[in-house]
Short mmCIF file of C-alpha atoms and ligand atoms in Angstrom, two decimals:
data_model
loop_
_atom_site.label_atom_id
_atom_site.label_comp_id
_atom_site.label_asym_id
_atom_site.label_seq_id
_atom_site.Cartn_x
_atom_site.Cartn_y
_atom_site.Cartn_z
CA MET A 236 -6.11 -4.20 20.60
CA THR A 237 -6.66 -1.49 17.99
CA THR A 238 -8.09 -2.84 14.77
CA ILE A 239 -8.74 -1.20 11.42
CA ASP A 240 -11.96 0.79 11.62
CA ASN A 241 -13.47 4.08 10.52
CA ASP A 242 -11.46 7.19 11.62
CA LYS A 243 -8.31 5.07 12.37
CA VAL A 244 -5.01 5.55 10.61
CA ALA A 245 -3.81 2.26 9.14
CA MET A 246 -0.28 1.65 7.94
CA VAL A 247 0.06 -1.32 5.62
CA HIS A 248 2.52 -3.02 3.31
CA TYR A 249 0.84 -4.33 0.21
CA ARG A 250 1.42 -6.03 -3.09
CA GLY A 251 -1.02 -5.76 -5.93
CA THR A 252 -1.13 -8.24 -8.78
CA PHE A 253 -3.40 -9.12 -11.70
CA PRO A 254 -5.15 -12.41 -10.86
CA GLU A 255 -5.02 -13.58 -14.48
CA ASP A 256 -1.25 -13.67 -14.89
CA GLY A 257 0.21 -12.78 -11.43
CA GLU A 258 1.90 -9.65 -12.86
CA GLU A 259 2.65 -7.06 -10.18
CA PHE A 260 1.22 -3.60 -10.83
CA ASP A 261 2.08 -1.99 -7.48
CA SER A 262 3.90 -2.72 -4.26
CA SER A 263 4.88 -0.81 -1.16
CA HIS A 264 7.65 -3.21 -0.14
CA ASP A 265 10.49 -1.20 -1.58
CA ALA A 266 9.34 1.96 0.23
CA GLU A 267 7.62 3.11 3.37
CA PRO A 268 4.35 1.45 4.32
CA LEU A 269 1.23 3.13 2.94
CA GLY A 270 -0.83 5.10 5.41
CA PHE A 271 -4.52 5.79 4.98
CA LEU A 272 -7.36 7.31 7.00
CA VAL A 273 -10.05 4.66 7.09
CA GLY A 274 -13.56 5.76 5.97
CA HIS A 275 -12.44 8.93 4.16
CA LYS A 276 -12.21 7.60 0.60
CA ASN A 277 -8.39 7.53 0.66
CA MET A 278 -8.53 4.04 -0.83
CA ILE A 279 -10.55 2.14 -3.38
CA PRO A 280 -13.81 0.87 -1.71
CA GLY A 281 -13.11 -2.89 -1.72
CA PHE A 282 -9.69 -2.47 -0.12
CA GLU A 283 -10.99 -0.84 3.04
CA ARG A 284 -13.96 -3.22 3.23
CA GLU A 285 -11.65 -6.24 3.11
CA MET A 286 -9.27 -4.82 5.72
CA MET A 287 -11.92 -3.83 8.28
CA GLY A 288 -11.21 -5.40 11.73
CA ALA A 289 -7.65 -6.44 10.90
CA GLU A 290 -5.06 -6.02 13.65
CA VAL A 291 -1.38 -5.25 13.62
CA GLY A 292 0.66 -8.09 12.14
CA GLU A 293 -2.35 -9.60 10.44
CA LYS A 294 -2.05 -10.58 6.77
CA ARG A 295 -4.99 -10.64 4.36
CA GLU A 296 -5.30 -11.65 0.77
CA PHE A 297 -8.24 -10.80 -1.45
CA THR A 298 -9.27 -10.22 -5.01
CA LEU A 299 -11.47 -7.25 -5.99
CA MET A 300 -13.61 -7.06 -9.05
CA ALA A 301 -13.29 -3.86 -11.06
CA GLU A 302 -16.43 -2.25 -9.53
CA ASP A 303 -14.85 -2.52 -6.04
CA ALA A 304 -11.50 -1.24 -7.33
CA TYR A 305 -11.05 1.45 -10.03
CA GLY A 306 -14.43 0.94 -11.71
CA GLU A 307 -15.34 -0.21 -15.20
CA GLN A 308 -13.96 1.49 -18.27
CA THR A 309 -16.49 3.78 -19.86
CA ASP A 310 -16.75 5.17 -23.37
CA GLU A 311 -17.64 8.59 -21.96
CA ALA A 312 -14.11 8.79 -20.56
CA VAL A 313 -12.65 8.57 -24.05
CA MET A 314 -12.72 11.92 -25.85
CA ASP A 315 -11.63 13.38 -29.18
CA ILE A 316 -9.81 16.64 -28.55
CA PRO A 317 -8.72 18.93 -31.41
CA SER A 318 -4.94 18.69 -31.96
CA ALA A 319 -4.93 22.52 -32.01
CA GLU A 320 -5.53 22.47 -28.25
CA PHE A 321 -2.22 20.81 -27.58
CA PRO A 322 1.17 22.52 -27.59
CA GLU A 323 2.65 22.57 -31.12
CA ASP A 324 6.03 21.24 -30.04
CA LEU A 325 4.50 18.24 -28.26
CA GLU A 326 5.25 15.05 -30.17
CA MET A 327 2.23 12.76 -29.83
CA GLU A 328 2.81 9.08 -29.54
CA LEU A 329 0.24 6.30 -29.13
CA GLY A 330 0.09 5.00 -25.59
CA MET A 331 1.78 8.00 -23.97
CA THR A 332 0.34 9.37 -20.77
CA LEU A 333 -0.15 13.10 -20.40
CA MET A 334 -1.39 15.35 -17.64
CA SER A 335 -4.30 17.75 -18.05
CA ALA A 336 -6.49 19.92 -15.90
CA MET A 337 -9.01 17.03 -15.94
CA GLY A 338 -6.41 14.50 -14.79
CA PRO A 339 -4.05 12.11 -16.54
CA PHE A 340 -5.03 10.47 -19.83
CA ARG A 341 -3.57 8.10 -22.38
CA VAL A 342 -3.27 8.91 -26.06
CA VAL A 343 -5.17 6.10 -27.83
CA GLY A 344 -5.64 7.62 -31.29
CA ILE A 345 -4.00 10.22 -33.45
CA THR A 346 -5.42 11.81 -36.63
CA ASP A 347 -4.39 14.99 -38.51
CA THR A 348 -7.00 16.98 -36.63
CA THR A 349 -7.86 15.19 -33.37
CA ILE A 350 -6.21 13.31 -30.51
CA LYS A 351 -8.24 10.49 -28.92
CA CYS A 352 -7.73 10.76 -25.19
CA ASP A 353 -8.58 8.00 -22.73
CA PHE A 354 -9.30 9.33 -19.23
CA ASN A 355 -10.13 5.90 -17.81
CA HIS A 356 -7.87 4.99 -14.86
CA PRO A 357 -5.15 2.58 -16.14
CA LEU A 358 -6.35 -0.06 -13.64
CA SER A 359 -10.08 0.37 -14.46
CA GLY A 360 -11.91 -2.60 -15.86
CA ARG A 361 -9.54 -5.02 -14.15
CA ALA A 362 -9.81 -7.41 -11.25
CA LEU A 363 -7.04 -6.74 -8.75
CA LYS A 364 -5.52 -9.08 -6.19
CA PHE A 365 -3.93 -7.66 -3.01
CA GLU A 366 -1.70 -9.18 -0.34
CA VAL A 367 -1.76 -6.86 2.63
CA GLU A 368 0.09 -6.86 5.93
CA VAL A 369 -0.99 -4.46 8.71
CA VAL A 370 2.06 -2.59 10.10
CA ASP A 371 0.37 -0.21 12.48
CA VAL A 372 -3.09 1.03 13.49
CA ARG A 373 -3.62 4.17 15.57
CA ASP A 374 -6.28 6.77 16.33
CA ALA A 375 -6.36 9.67 13.88
CA SER A 376 -5.65 13.16 15.21
CA GLU A 377 -8.38 15.75 15.03
CA GLU A 378 -6.42 17.56 12.36
CA GLU A 379 -6.19 14.42 10.23
CA LEU A 380 -9.94 13.84 10.57
CA GLU A 381 -10.56 17.46 9.52
CA HIS A 382 -8.26 17.18 6.47
CA GLY A 383 -9.43 13.70 5.58
CA HIS A 384 -5.92 12.26 5.14
CA VAL A 385 -2.90 11.01 7.08
CA HIS A 386 -0.15 13.29 8.32
CA GLY A 387 3.50 12.34 9.02
CA GLU A 388 4.98 8.96 8.19
CA GLY A 389 3.37 7.46 5.05
CA GLY A 390 1.11 10.50 4.59
CA HIS A 391 1.02 14.18 3.81
CA GLU A 392 3.90 16.37 5.01
CA HIS A 393 2.53 19.77 5.58
ZN1 LIG B 627 -3.54 17.63 5.92
#
């Protein structure tokens, strides 16, 4: 029996909720199962740790603290950027998410001269609960190991 281990490709269906209120923040159940190459940082650290040794058909449920999920929020990830650096025709709104060369950020403050940008991951600082079902486990191909990610179903198409 193949079980989830380093250098295996795992396919899972999952549902993620906030333990405080049960609100769902993510789910794979409306789409294809998620594929990930185990041991190659495709997933948040606690997710892989909790799924190690699981076999096909097995269901696991666990709650991760922020440090095992998307990390704690840090003040360093919040930056004041001069308004002049943004396109003039861009209408800034509090709470909006924008893309930048440094990754996505949320607009958390607007003054006449600066935009306060929060680069913290939206799920950082939060405990996350996962319900996971293992759909498939297989050996990774050499190419997948070289690339560090899954090819084909549930993964990269290239
Ligand atoms: Zn690839």
